[in-house]
């Protein structure tokens, strides 16, 4: 055990001081009445500043992030987050304001919301956006609330069902259920696309809409999208677009032009704001013209006087979905990203993310099973190894083993066992921010692992060999996490 593997509590020594609070300049008496004040001091570790700095710096190095290495986590778009975003977000002009300040004093902030709305409308082909949702799944729920409100305002109360493809991201059926809809699944065909004939049989006056993503979760473009949009609209339903991974389409195709009525984007995926660890995020929701009145409030508008205002009430809104207007710091980082790239280079994002994914797929498909061939978009799915090395009493190497082994080589694992359509799914999304050299090293390592599996799968069964944590019991870690020092000793 290295000395820094200890918990911060284990460094504690009575009397050590890491930080002293400034003296209270206003009063000698405590600010809290004794009825609510703590009776005994908090049992905090007593450590010096250098102990704290070393402890947390070492801890950060035991982790993996997009600043430390390649992170091909499918459906998560772990692109590099340019540091200019952080520089802009840290400017005092933004970081010392309060959401209850008078409109007149935050015109610049409101202008960012306004301009960002115009940019996203141009990128997606939808007409109006709200920035209030704080995550992708929160955006889905918001979009479904808009759909519900739209049908309600038309006096159409029979629409209780949402159709979701079997390849959908798990948040889609979950959001529909949370919003009070009944979820109906539509199957995919052998080629990974929605079965349009099956969809047709599900459409009637009880369907509120369909939730889809295009390219779908297998990274495949739904070529029948025009036909699907026509059928759903003819049945009186709406089309919801899960745009969490808008990456491959940027500057190339627009969901609005495909016939989608409502969508969300994940600024914390496609638009390069950092993510992981539970937030903060931003899941703006866009709508087509006929749904504008149902957008949640508050919302920034530009008045005839040229000033920006916050609209707070209109009688038709789907309601309020967050305390104020979402995570401004995230929106600002995404706005910086859009302005830094501009129209021309946003298009390259889409093109390069598709090129990178296809390059990896074609370079590995002789050693990893590719269940659905052809050109993919920004990501693709393998279904385990071609030769998993199984023999006599030795079981073959699984997708989990491959993912664990990758960690030994300094790469983050791809998404595994998702989507649920294949038993050994490995979902790879390189993103456009990686160089060809990085993609080549990844391909080389993936080929090396396939060779190891074929020759001696036990190397993989026991991986990772070099990481601080090896194979924790993931279920126990999720169900019974040890979060307190007292529980750990
Ligand atoms: C990530 C993702 C979501 C959920 O976004 P969160 O911000 O994690 O809530 C929804 N749909 C798809 C396709 C995603 O990849």
CSV table of C-alpha atoms and ligand atoms in Angstrom, one decimal:
chain,number,residue,atom,x,y,z
A,1,UNK,CA,0.0,0.0,0.0
A,2,UNK,CA,1.3,3.4,-0.9
A,3,UNK,CA,1.2,6.0,1.9
A,4,UNK,CA,-1.4,8.1,0.0
A,5,UNK,CA,-3.8,5.2,-0.3
A,6,UNK,CA,-4.9,6.1,3.2
A,7,UNK,CA,-8.2,7.9,3.8
A,8,UNK,CA,-7.9,11.6,4.8
A,9,UNK,CA,-9.1,10.6,8.3
A,10,UNK,CA,-6.1,8.4,8.7
A,11,UNK,CA,-3.8,11.4,8.3
A,12,UNK,CA,-5.5,13.2,11.2
A,13,UNK,CA,-3.4,14.3,14.1
A,14,UNK,CA,-4.9,16.4,16.9
A,15,UNK,CA,-3.9,20.1,16.6
A,16,UNK,CA,-3.0,20.1,12.9
A,17,UNK,CA,-4.6,23.0,11.0
A,18,UNK,CA,-4.9,23.2,7.2
A,19,UNK,CA,-7.0,26.4,7.0
A,20,UNK,CA,-8.1,29.2,9.3
A,21,UNK,CA,-11.4,31.0,8.7
A,22,UNK,CA,-11.1,34.8,8.6
A,23,UNK,CA,-12.1,36.5,11.8
A,24,UNK,CA,-15.8,37.5,12.1
A,25,UNK,CA,-15.6,41.2,11.7
A,26,UNK,CA,-19.2,42.0,12.7
A,27,UNK,CA,-19.8,40.5,16.1
A,28,UNK,CA,-18.1,38.7,18.9
A,29,UNK,CA,-21.2,36.5,19.5
A,30,UNK,CA,-22.0,33.4,17.3
A,31,UNK,CA,-24.3,34.1,14.4
A,32,UNK,CA,-26.5,31.1,15.1
A,33,UNK,CA,-28.8,30.9,18.1
A,34,UNK,CA,-27.7,28.2,20.5
A,35,UNK,CA,-31.0,26.3,19.9
A,36,UNK,CA,-29.8,25.3,16.4
A,37,UNK,CA,-26.0,25.4,16.9
A,38,UNK,CA,-24.0,22.2,17.1
A,39,UNK,CA,-23.2,21.1,20.7
A,40,UNK,CA,-19.9,19.3,19.9
A,41,UNK,CA,-17.5,20.1,17.1
A,42,UNK,CA,-17.8,18.2,13.9
A,43,UNK,CA,-15.6,15.1,13.8
A,44,UNK,CA,-13.5,16.4,10.9
A,45,UNK,CA,-10.0,15.2,10.2
A,46,UNK,CA,-7.3,17.5,11.5
A,47,UNK,CA,-4.7,17.8,8.8
A,48,UNK,CA,-2.2,20.2,7.5
A,49,UNK,CA,-2.5,22.0,4.1
A,50,UNK,CA,0.2,19.9,2.5
A,51,UNK,CA,-1.6,16.7,3.6
A,52,UNK,CA,-4.8,17.9,2.1
A,53,UNK,CA,-3.2,18.9,-1.2
A,54,UNK,CA,-1.3,15.7,-1.6
A,55,UNK,CA,-4.3,13.5,-0.6
A,56,UNK,CA,-6.6,15.0,-3.2
A,57,UNK,CA,-4.0,15.4,-5.9
A,58,UNK,CA,-3.1,11.7,-5.6
A,59,UNK,CA,-6.8,10.7,-5.5
A,60,UNK,CA,-7.4,12.6,-8.7
A,61,UNK,CA,-4.6,10.7,-10.3
A,62,UNK,CA,-6.2,7.4,-9.5
A,63,UNK,CA,-9.1,8.4,-11.6
A,64,UNK,CA,-9.5,8.6,-15.4
A,65,UNK,CA,-10.8,11.6,-17.3
A,66,UNK,CA,-10.9,12.9,-20.8
A,67,UNK,CA,-7.9,15.1,-19.9
A,68,UNK,CA,-5.9,12.0,-19.1
A,69,UNK,CA,-6.7,9.7,-22.0
A,70,UNK,CA,-8.9,8.4,-24.8
A,71,UNK,CA,-12.4,7.8,-23.6
A,72,UNK,CA,-14.4,5.9,-26.3
A,73,UNK,CA,-17.6,5.6,-24.2
A,74,UNK,CA,-20.4,5.0,-26.6
A,75,UNK,CA,-23.6,7.1,-26.3
A,76,UNK,CA,-21.7,9.5,-24.0
A,77,UNK,CA,-19.7,11.7,-26.5
A,78,UNK,CA,-16.7,12.1,-24.2
A,79,UNK,CA,-15.1,14.7,-26.4
A,80,UNK,CA,-12.2,16.9,-25.2
A,81,UNK,CA,-13.5,20.0,-23.4
A,82,UNK,CA,-11.5,23.0,-24.7
A,83,UNK,CA,-10.0,25.1,-22.0
A,84,UNK,CA,-11.2,28.4,-23.5
A,85,UNK,CA,-14.7,27.4,-22.3
A,86,UNK,CA,-13.4,27.4,-18.8
A,87,UNK,CA,-11.6,30.7,-19.2
A,88,UNK,CA,-14.8,32.4,-20.4
A,89,UNK,CA,-17.0,30.9,-17.8
A,90,UNK,CA,-14.6,32.0,-15.0
A,91,UNK,CA,-14.8,35.7,-16.0
A,92,UNK,CA,-16.0,37.9,-13.1
A,93,UNK,CA,-18.7,39.4,-15.3
A,94,UNK,CA,-20.7,36.1,-15.0
A,95,UNK,CA,-19.6,34.4,-11.9
A,96,UNK,CA,-20.7,37.0,-9.4
A,97,UNK,CA,-24.3,37.5,-10.5
A,98,UNK,CA,-27.5,36.3,-8.8
A,99,UNK,CA,-30.7,35.0,-10.6
A,100,UNK,CA,-32.9,37.4,-8.7
A,101,UNK,CA,-31.0,40.5,-10.0
A,102,UNK,CA,-33.0,43.1,-11.9
A,103,UNK,CA,-33.2,42.4,-15.7
A,104,UNK,CA,-31.5,45.7,-16.5
A,105,UNK,CA,-28.3,44.6,-14.6
A,106,UNK,CA,-27.9,41.3,-16.4
A,107,UNK,CA,-28.6,42.2,-20.1
A,108,UNK,CA,-25.4,40.5,-21.2
A,109,UNK,CA,-26.4,37.2,-19.6
A,110,UNK,CA,-29.9,37.4,-21.2
A,111,UNK,CA,-28.3,38.1,-24.5
A,112,UNK,CA,-26.2,34.9,-24.2
A,113,UNK,CA,-29.5,32.9,-23.7
A,114,UNK,CA,-31.1,34.7,-26.6
A,115,UNK,CA,-28.2,34.2,-29.0
A,116,UNK,CA,-27.7,30.6,-27.9
A,117,UNK,CA,-31.4,29.9,-28.7
A,118,UNK,CA,-30.9,31.3,-32.2
A,119,UNK,CA,-27.8,29.2,-32.7
A,120,UNK,CA,-29.5,26.0,-31.6
A,121,UNK,CA,-32.5,26.8,-33.7
A,122,UNK,CA,-30.2,27.1,-36.8
A,123,UNK,CA,-28.3,23.9,-36.0
A,124,UNK,CA,-31.5,21.8,-35.4
A,125,UNK,CA,-34.1,23.3,-37.6
A,126,UNK,CA,-36.5,23.8,-34.7
A,127,UNK,CA,-37.9,27.2,-33.9
A,128,UNK,CA,-37.7,27.9,-30.1
A,129,UNK,CA,-35.6,26.5,-27.2
A,130,UNK,CA,-35.8,26.5,-23.4
A,131,UNK,CA,-32.6,26.2,-21.4
A,132,UNK,CA,-34.3,25.4,-18.1
A,133,UNK,CA,-33.7,21.6,-18.0
A,134,UNK,CA,-30.5,20.6,-16.2
A,135,UNK,CA,-29.8,17.2,-17.9
A,136,UNK,CA,-30.7,15.1,-20.9
A,137,UNK,CA,-33.2,13.0,-19.1
A,138,UNK,CA,-34.7,16.2,-17.5
A,139,UNK,CA,-35.0,17.5,-21.1
A,140,UNK,CA,-36.9,14.4,-22.1
A,141,UNK,CA,-39.3,14.8,-19.3
A,142,UNK,CA,-39.7,18.5,-20.2
A,143,UNK,CA,-40.3,17.6,-23.9
A,144,UNK,CA,-43.0,15.1,-22.9
A,145,UNK,CA,-44.7,17.6,-20.6
A,146,UNK,CA,-44.8,19.9,-23.7
A,147,UNK,CA,-46.3,17.1,-25.7
A,148,UNK,CA,-48.9,16.4,-23.0
A,149,UNK,CA,-49.8,20.1,-22.8
A,150,UNK,CA,-50.1,20.4,-26.6
A,151,UNK,CA,-52.7,17.6,-26.7
A,152,UNK,CA,-54.5,19.0,-23.7
A,153,UNK,CA,-54.8,22.5,-25.2
A,154,UNK,CA,-56.4,20.9,-28.3
A,155,UNK,CA,-58.9,19.1,-26.0
A,156,UNK,CA,-57.5,15.7,-27.1
A,157,UNK,CA,-57.4,13.7,-23.9
A,158,UNK,CA,-57.3,10.1,-25.2
A,159,UNK,CA,-53.6,10.2,-26.1
A,160,UNK,CA,-51.9,8.2,-23.3
A,161,UNK,CA,-49.3,6.2,-25.1
A,162,UNK,CA,-45.7,6.9,-26.1
A,163,UNK,CA,-44.0,4.6,-28.6
A,164,UNK,CA,-40.3,3.8,-27.9
A,165,UNK,CA,-38.0,1.6,-30.1
A,166,UNK,CA,-36.4,-1.4,-28.4
A,167,UNK,CA,-33.0,0.1,-29.2
A,168,UNK,CA,-33.8,3.3,-27.2
A,169,UNK,CA,-31.6,4.8,-24.5
A,170,UNK,CA,-33.0,3.6,-21.1
A,171,UNK,CA,-34.0,7.2,-20.1
A,172,UNK,CA,-36.6,7.4,-22.9
A,173,UNK,CA,-39.1,4.8,-21.5
A,174,UNK,CA,-38.3,6.0,-18.0
A,175,UNK,CA,-39.1,9.6,-18.8
A,176,UNK,CA,-42.3,8.6,-20.5
A,177,UNK,CA,-43.4,6.6,-17.5
A,178,UNK,CA,-42.5,9.4,-15.1
A,179,UNK,CA,-44.6,11.8,-17.2
A,180,UNK,CA,-47.6,9.5,-16.8
A,181,UNK,CA,-47.6,7.9,-20.2
A,182,UNK,CA,-48.0,4.2,-21.0
A,183,UNK,CA,-44.8,3.0,-22.9
A,184,UNK,CA,-45.3,0.8,-26.0
A,185,UNK,CA,-42.3,-0.8,-27.6
A,186,UNK,CA,-41.7,-1.0,-31.3
A,187,UNK,CA,-39.3,-3.7,-32.5
A,188,UNK,CA,-36.2,-3.2,-34.7
A,189,UNK,CA,-35.5,-5.1,-37.9
A,190,UNK,CA,-32.5,-7.3,-38.5
A,191,UNK,CA,-30.7,-4.3,-40.0
A,192,UNK,CA,-31.1,-2.4,-36.7
A,193,UNK,CA,-33.7,0.1,-38.0
A,194,UNK,CA,-37.3,0.6,-36.8
A,195,UNK,CA,-39.8,-1.9,-38.2
A,196,UNK,CA,-42.1,0.6,-40.0
A,197,UNK,CA,-44.8,-2.0,-40.7
A,198,UNK,CA,-44.9,-2.9,-37.0
A,199,UNK,CA,-45.0,0.8,-36.1
A,200,UNK,CA,-48.0,1.4,-38.4
A,201,UNK,CA,-50.1,-1.2,-36.5
A,202,UNK,CA,-49.4,0.6,-33.2
A,203,UNK,CA,-50.6,4.0,-34.4
A,204,UNK,CA,-54.1,5.2,-33.5
A,205,UNK,CA,-55.9,8.0,-31.6
A,206,UNK,CA,-54.5,6.8,-28.2
A,207,UNK,CA,-50.8,7.6,-29.2
A,208,UNK,CA,-49.4,10.9,-28.0
A,209,UNK,CA,-46.2,10.5,-29.9
A,210,UNK,CA,-43.0,8.5,-30.5
A,211,UNK,CA,-39.5,9.0,-29.0
A,212,UNK,CA,-36.6,8.3,-31.3
A,213,UNK,CA,-33.1,9.1,-32.0
A,214,UNK,CA,-31.5,9.3,-35.4
A,215,UNK,CA,-28.9,8.0,-35.8
A,216,UNK,CA,-30.3,5.4,-33.4
A,217,UNK,CA,-28.5,3.9,-30.5
A,218,UNK,CA,-26.6,1.4,-32.8
A,219,UNK,CA,-25.2,4.4,-34.6
A,220,UNK,CA,-27.3,3.7,-37.6
A,221,UNK,CA,-29.3,6.3,-39.6
A,222,UNK,CA,-33.0,5.6,-39.7
A,223,UNK,CA,-33.4,5.8,-43.5
A,224,UNK,CA,-37.2,5.6,-43.3
A,225,UNK,CA,-37.5,8.7,-41.1
A,226,UNK,CA,-39.6,10.7,-43.6
A,227,UNK,CA,-42.1,7.8,-43.9
A,228,UNK,CA,-42.2,7.4,-40.1
A,229,UNK,CA,-42.8,11.2,-39.6
A,230,UNK,CA,-45.6,11.1,-42.1
A,231,UNK,CA,-47.3,8.1,-40.5
A,232,UNK,CA,-47.0,9.5,-36.9
A,233,UNK,CA,-48.3,12.9,-37.9
A,234,UNK,CA,-51.2,11.4,-39.9
A,235,UNK,CA,-52.2,9.5,-36.7
A,236,UNK,CA,-52.2,12.8,-34.8
A,237,UNK,CA,-49.1,12.1,-32.8
A,238,UNK,CA,-45.9,14.1,-32.3
A,239,UNK,CA,-42.2,13.1,-32.9
A,240,UNK,CA,-39.7,13.5,-30.1
A,241,UNK,CA,-36.0,13.5,-31.0
A,242,UNK,CA,-33.5,12.4,-28.4
A,243,UNK,CA,-30.6,14.7,-29.5
A,244,UNK,CA,-28.2,13.8,-26.6
A,245,UNK,CA,-25.7,12.7,-29.2
A,246,UNK,CA,-26.3,15.2,-32.0
A,247,UNK,CA,-22.6,15.0,-32.8
A,248,UNK,CA,-22.7,13.2,-36.2
A,249,UNK,CA,-25.4,15.5,-37.6
A,250,UNK,CA,-24.0,18.8,-36.7
A,251,UNK,CA,-24.0,21.1,-39.7
A,252,UNK,CA,-25.0,18.2,-42.0
A,253,UNK,CA,-28.7,17.2,-41.3
A,254,UNK,CA,-31.4,18.8,-39.0
A,255,UNK,CA,-34.0,17.0,-36.9
A,256,UNK,CA,-36.5,19.7,-37.7
A,257,UNK,CA,-36.2,19.0,-41.4
A,258,UNK,CA,-36.7,15.3,-40.8
A,259,UNK,CA,-40.1,16.1,-39.3
A,260,UNK,CA,-39.4,16.1,-35.5
A,261,UNK,CA,-41.6,18.4,-33.4
A,262,UNK,CA,-39.7,18.4,-30.1
A,263,UNK,CA,-36.1,17.5,-29.2
A,264,UNK,CA,-33.5,17.9,-26.5
A,265,UNK,CA,-29.8,18.4,-26.8
A,266,UNK,CA,-27.1,17.5,-24.2
A,267,UNK,CA,-24.9,20.5,-24.1
A,268,UNK,CA,-22.7,18.4,-21.9
A,269,UNK,CA,-22.1,15.9,-24.7
A,270,UNK,CA,-22.3,17.4,-28.1
A,271,UNK,CA,-21.3,20.9,-27.2
A,272,UNK,CA,-18.1,20.1,-25.2
A,273,UNK,CA,-19.0,21.0,-21.7
A,274,UNK,CA,-17.5,18.6,-19.1
A,275,UNK,CA,-19.7,15.8,-17.8
A,276,UNK,CA,-19.5,12.8,-15.6
A,277,UNK,CA,-20.1,12.3,-11.9
A,278,UNK,CA,-23.7,13.6,-12.0
A,279,UNK,CA,-23.5,17.1,-13.3
A,280,UNK,CA,-24.0,20.0,-13.7
A,281,UNK,CA,-25.4,19.6,-17.2
A,282,UNK,CA,-27.8,21.2,-19.6
A,283,UNK,CA,-30.6,19.6,-21.6
A,284,UNK,CA,-32.2,22.4,-23.7
A,285,UNK,CA,-35.5,21.5,-25.4
A,286,UNK,CA,-36.4,22.8,-28.8
A,287,UNK,CA,-39.9,22.8,-30.4
A,288,UNK,CA,-41.3,23.4,-33.8
A,289,UNK,CA,-43.5,26.5,-34.4
A,290,UNK,CA,-46.8,24.9,-33.5
A,291,UNK,CA,-45.6,24.1,-30.0
A,292,UNK,CA,-43.9,27.3,-29.1
A,293,UNK,CA,-46.7,28.3,-26.7
A,294,UNK,CA,-46.2,25.2,-24.6
A,295,UNK,CA,-42.5,25.8,-23.8
A,296,UNK,CA,-41.7,26.1,-20.0
A,297,UNK,CA,-41.2,29.5,-18.5
A,298,UNK,CA,-39.3,31.6,-17.6
A,299,UNK,CA,-37.9,32.4,-21.0
A,300,UNK,CA,-35.7,35.2,-22.4
A,301,UNK,CA,-37.3,37.4,-25.1
A,302,UNK,CA,-36.1,40.5,-26.9
A,303,UNK,CA,-38.4,43.5,-26.6
A,304,UNK,CA,-39.2,46.2,-29.1
A,305,UNK,CA,-37.0,48.4,-27.1
A,306,UNK,CA,-34.0,46.2,-28.0
A,307,UNK,CA,-33.7,45.1,-24.4
A,308,UNK,CA,-33.9,41.5,-23.2
A,309,UNK,CA,-36.7,40.5,-20.8
A,310,UNK,CA,-37.7,37.4,-18.9
A,311,UNK,CA,-41.2,36.1,-19.8
A,312,UNK,CA,-42.8,34.6,-16.7
A,313,UNK,CA,-46.4,33.8,-17.5
A,314,UNK,CA,-48.5,33.1,-20.6
A,315,UNK,CA,-51.3,30.7,-19.7
A,316,UNK,CA,-50.3,28.0,-22.2
A,317,UNK,CA,-46.9,26.9,-20.9
A,318,UNK,CA,-46.3,23.3,-19.9
A,319,UNK,CA,-45.1,24.7,-16.5
A,320,UNK,CA,-41.9,25.3,-14.7
A,321,UNK,CA,-39.1,22.7,-14.7
A,322,UNK,CA,-36.3,24.2,-12.7
A,323,UNK,CA,-35.7,26.9,-10.1
A,324,UNK,CA,-34.5,29.6,-12.5
A,325,UNK,CA,-33.2,29.2,-16.1
A,326,UNK,CA,-31.0,26.1,-15.9
A,327,UNK,CA,-27.2,25.9,-15.4
A,328,UNK,CA,-26.0,29.1,-17.0
A,329,UNK,CA,-22.3,28.2,-16.6
A,330,UNK,CA,-22.8,25.1,-18.8
A,331,UNK,CA,-24.8,27.1,-21.4
A,332,UNK,CA,-22.0,29.7,-21.5
A,333,UNK,CA,-19.3,27.1,-22.1
A,334,UNK,CA,-21.4,25.6,-25.0
A,335,UNK,CA,-22.0,29.0,-26.5
A,336,UNK,CA,-18.2,29.6,-26.4
A,337,UNK,CA,-17.7,26.3,-28.2
A,338,UNK,CA,-20.2,27.2,-30.9
A,339,UNK,CA,-18.6,30.6,-31.5
A,340,UNK,CA,-15.1,29.2,-31.5
A,341,UNK,CA,-16.0,26.7,-34.2
A,342,UNK,CA,-18.4,28.8,-36.3
A,343,UNK,CA,-20.7,27.4,-39.0
A,344,UNK,CA,-18.0,25.9,-41.2
A,345,UNK,CA,-16.2,23.9,-38.5
A,346,UNK,CA,-19.3,22.7,-36.7
A,347,UNK,CA,-19.9,20.8,-39.9
A,348,UNK,CA,-16.5,19.2,-39.6
A,349,UNK,CA,-17.4,17.9,-36.1
A,350,UNK,CA,-20.2,15.8,-37.7
A,351,UNK,CA,-18.0,14.6,-40.5
A,352,UNK,CA,-14.9,13.8,-38.5
A,353,UNK,CA,-16.8,12.0,-35.7
A,354,UNK,CA,-18.4,9.7,-38.4
A,355,UNK,CA,-15.0,9.1,-40.1
A,356,UNK,CA,-13.3,8.2,-36.8
A,357,UNK,CA,-16.0,5.7,-35.9
A,358,UNK,CA,-15.9,4.0,-39.3
A,359,UNK,CA,-12.1,3.9,-39.3
A,360,UNK,CA,-12.1,1.9,-36.0
A,361,UNK,CA,-14.9,-0.3,-37.0
A,362,UNK,CA,-13.3,-1.3,-40.3
A,363,UNK,CA,-9.9,-1.8,-38.6
A,364,UNK,CA,-11.2,-4.3,-36.0
A,365,UNK,CA,-14.1,-6.1,-37.6
A,366,UNK,CA,-12.0,-9.2,-38.4
A,367,UNK,CA,-11.3,-9.8,-34.7
A,368,UNK,CA,-14.5,-8.4,-33.1
A,369,UNK,CA,-18.0,-9.5,-34.2
A,370,UNK,CA,-19.8,-6.8,-36.2
A,371,UNK,CA,-23.5,-7.8,-36.1
A,372,UNK,CA,-24.6,-5.1,-38.4
A,373,UNK,CA,-22.3,-4.0,-41.2
A,374,UNK,CA,-22.2,-1.0,-43.5
A,375,UNK,CA,-21.5,2.7,-42.8
A,376,UNK,CA,-22.2,3.8,-39.2
A,377,UNK,CA,-22.5,7.3,-37.9
A,378,UNK,CA,-20.6,8.5,-34.8
A,379,UNK,CA,-20.6,5.2,-33.0
A,380,UNK,CA,-21.1,1.4,-33.6
A,381,UNK,CA,-21.6,-1.8,-31.7
A,382,UNK,CA,-19.5,-5.0,-31.7
A,383,UNK,CA,-20.9,-8.2,-30.2
A,384,UNK,CA,-17.9,-9.6,-28.5
A,385,UNK,CA,-14.8,-11.4,-29.9
A,386,UNK,CA,-14.6,-13.5,-33.0
A,387,UNK,CA,-12.3,-15.9,-31.1
A,388,UNK,CA,-12.9,-15.7,-27.3
A,389,UNK,CA,-10.3,-18.4,-26.6
A,390,UNK,CA,-12.8,-20.8,-24.9
A,391,UNK,CA,-11.3,-24.3,-24.6
A,392,UNK,CA,-11.7,-27.4,-22.4
A,393,UNK,CA,-12.5,-26.0,-18.9
A,394,UNK,CA,-11.4,-22.4,-19.7
A,395,UNK,CA,-14.3,-20.1,-20.4
A,396,UNK,CA,-13.9,-17.6,-23.2
A,397,UNK,CA,-13.1,-14.0,-22.7
A,398,UNK,CA,-16.2,-11.8,-22.4
A,399,UNK,CA,-16.9,-8.2,-23.3
A,400,UNK,CA,-16.4,-7.3,-19.6
A,401,UNK,CA,-12.9,-8.9,-19.8
A,402,UNK,CA,-12.0,-6.9,-22.9
A,403,UNK,CA,-13.2,-3.7,-21.2
A,404,UNK,CA,-11.2,-4.5,-18.0
A,405,UNK,CA,-8.1,-5.3,-20.0
A,406,UNK,CA,-8.2,-2.0,-21.9
A,407,UNK,CA,-7.7,-0.2,-18.6
A,408,UNK,CA,-4.3,-1.8,-18.3
A,409,UNK,CA,-3.3,-0.1,-21.5
A,410,UNK,CA,-4.4,3.3,-20.3
A,411,UNK,CA,-7.7,3.6,-22.3
A,412,UNK,CA,-11.1,4.1,-20.8
A,413,UNK,CA,-13.4,1.2,-21.5
A,414,UNK,CA,-16.2,1.6,-24.2
A,415,UNK,CA,-19.8,1.3,-23.1
A,416,UNK,CA,-20.6,-2.4,-22.5
A,417,UNK,CA,-23.7,-4.5,-22.5
A,418,UNK,CA,-25.7,-1.7,-24.0
A,419,UNK,CA,-27.8,-1.5,-26.2
A,420,UNK,CA,-29.6,-4.6,-25.0
A,421,UNK,CA,-30.0,-6.0,-28.5
A,422,UNK,CA,-26.8,-8.1,-28.3
A,423,UNK,CA,-25.4,-10.3,-25.5
A,424,UNK,CA,-21.8,-9.1,-25.7
A,425,UNK,CA,-22.3,-5.5,-26.8
A,426,UNK,CA,-19.3,-3.2,-26.9
A,427,UNK,CA,-20.3,0.3,-28.0
A,428,UNK,CA,-17.5,2.5,-29.3
A,429,UNK,CA,-17.6,6.3,-29.9
A,430,UNK,CA,-14.3,8.0,-30.6
A,431,UNK,CA,-15.6,11.6,-31.2
A,432,UNK,CA,-13.9,14.0,-33.5
A,433,UNK,CA,-11.4,15.4,-31.0
A,434,UNK,CA,-9.0,12.4,-31.3
A,435,UNK,CA,-6.1,12.3,-33.6
A,436,UNK,CA,-5.5,9.5,-36.1
A,437,UNK,CA,-2.4,8.5,-33.9
A,438,UNK,CA,-4.7,8.0,-30.9
A,439,UNK,CA,-7.2,6.0,-32.9
A,440,UNK,CA,-4.3,3.9,-34.3
A,441,UNK,CA,-3.0,3.1,-30.8
A,442,UNK,CA,-6.4,2.1,-29.7
A,443,UNK,CA,-6.8,-0.2,-32.7
A,444,UNK,CA,-3.4,-1.7,-32.0
A,445,UNK,CA,-4.3,-2.4,-28.3
A,446,UNK,CA,-7.7,-3.8,-29.2
A,447,UNK,CA,-6.0,-6.2,-31.7
A,448,UNK,CA,-3.5,-7.2,-29.0
A,449,UNK,CA,-6.3,-7.9,-26.6
A,450,UNK,CA,-8.1,-10.1,-29.2
A,451,UNK,CA,-4.8,-12.0,-29.7
A,452,UNK,CA,-4.4,-12.5,-25.9
A,453,UNK,CA,-8.0,-13.8,-25.7
A,454,UNK,CA,-7.4,-16.3,-28.4
A,455,UNK,CA,-4.1,-17.5,-26.8
A,456,UNK,CA,-4.9,-17.3,-23.1
A,457,UNK,CA,-8.2,-15.9,-22.0
A,458,UNK,CA,-7.1,-16.1,-18.4
A,459,UNK,CA,-5.0,-12.9,-18.9
A,460,UNK,CA,-8.3,-11.2,-19.6
A,461,UNK,CA,-10.3,-12.9,-16.9
A,462,UNK,CA,-7.9,-11.4,-14.3
A,463,UNK,CA,-7.6,-8.0,-15.8
A,464,UNK,CA,-7.1,-5.2,-14.9
A,465,UNK,CA,-3.7,-5.9,-13.4
A,466,UNK,CA,-2.3,-2.4,-12.9
A,467,UNK,CA,-5.2,-0.2,-11.7
A,468,UNK,CA,-5.7,1.0,-8.1
A,469,UNK,CA,-9.1,-0.7,-8.1
A,470,UNK,CA,-9.5,-4.0,-10.0
A,471,UNK,CA,-12.9,-5.7,-10.1
A,472,UNK,CA,-15.2,-4.4,-7.4
A,473,UNK,CA,-18.6,-6.0,-6.9
A,474,UNK,CA,-20.5,-3.5,-8.9
A,475,UNK,CA,-23.9,-4.4,-7.6
A,476,UNK,CA,-22.8,-4.2,-4.0
A,477,UNK,CA,-21.0,-0.9,-4.7
A,478,UNK,CA,-24.2,0.6,-6.2
A,479,UNK,CA,-26.6,-0.9,-3.6
A,480,UNK,CA,-24.6,-0.6,-0.4
A,481,UNK,CA,-22.0,2.1,-1.0
A,482,UNK,CA,-19.7,2.9,1.9
A,483,UNK,CA,-19.8,6.7,2.1
A,484,UNK,CA,-18.8,7.3,5.7
A,485,UNK,CA,-15.4,6.8,7.3
A,486,UNK,CA,-17.0,5.2,10.3
A,487,UNK,CA,-18.6,2.6,8.1
A,488,UNK,CA,-15.3,1.8,6.4
A,489,UNK,CA,-13.3,0.9,9.6
B,1,LIG,C1,-26.8,10.5,-22.3
B,1,LIG,C2,-28.0,10.3,-22.9
B,1,LIG,C3,-29.2,10.6,-22.3
B,1,LIG,C4,-29.4,11.2,-20.9
B,1,LIG,O1,-28.7,12.4,-20.6
B,1,LIG,P1,-28.3,12.8,-19.1
B,1,LIG,O2,-27.8,14.1,-19.2
B,1,LIG,O3,-27.4,11.8,-18.6
B,1,LIG,O4,-29.6,12.7,-18.4
B,1,LIG,C5,-30.4,10.4,-23.0
B,1,LIG,N1,-30.4,9.9,-24.3
B,1,LIG,C6,-29.2,9.5,-24.9
B,1,LIG,C7,-29.3,8.9,-26.2
B,1,LIG,C8,-28.0,9.7,-24.2
B,1,LIG,O5,-26.9,9.3,-24.8
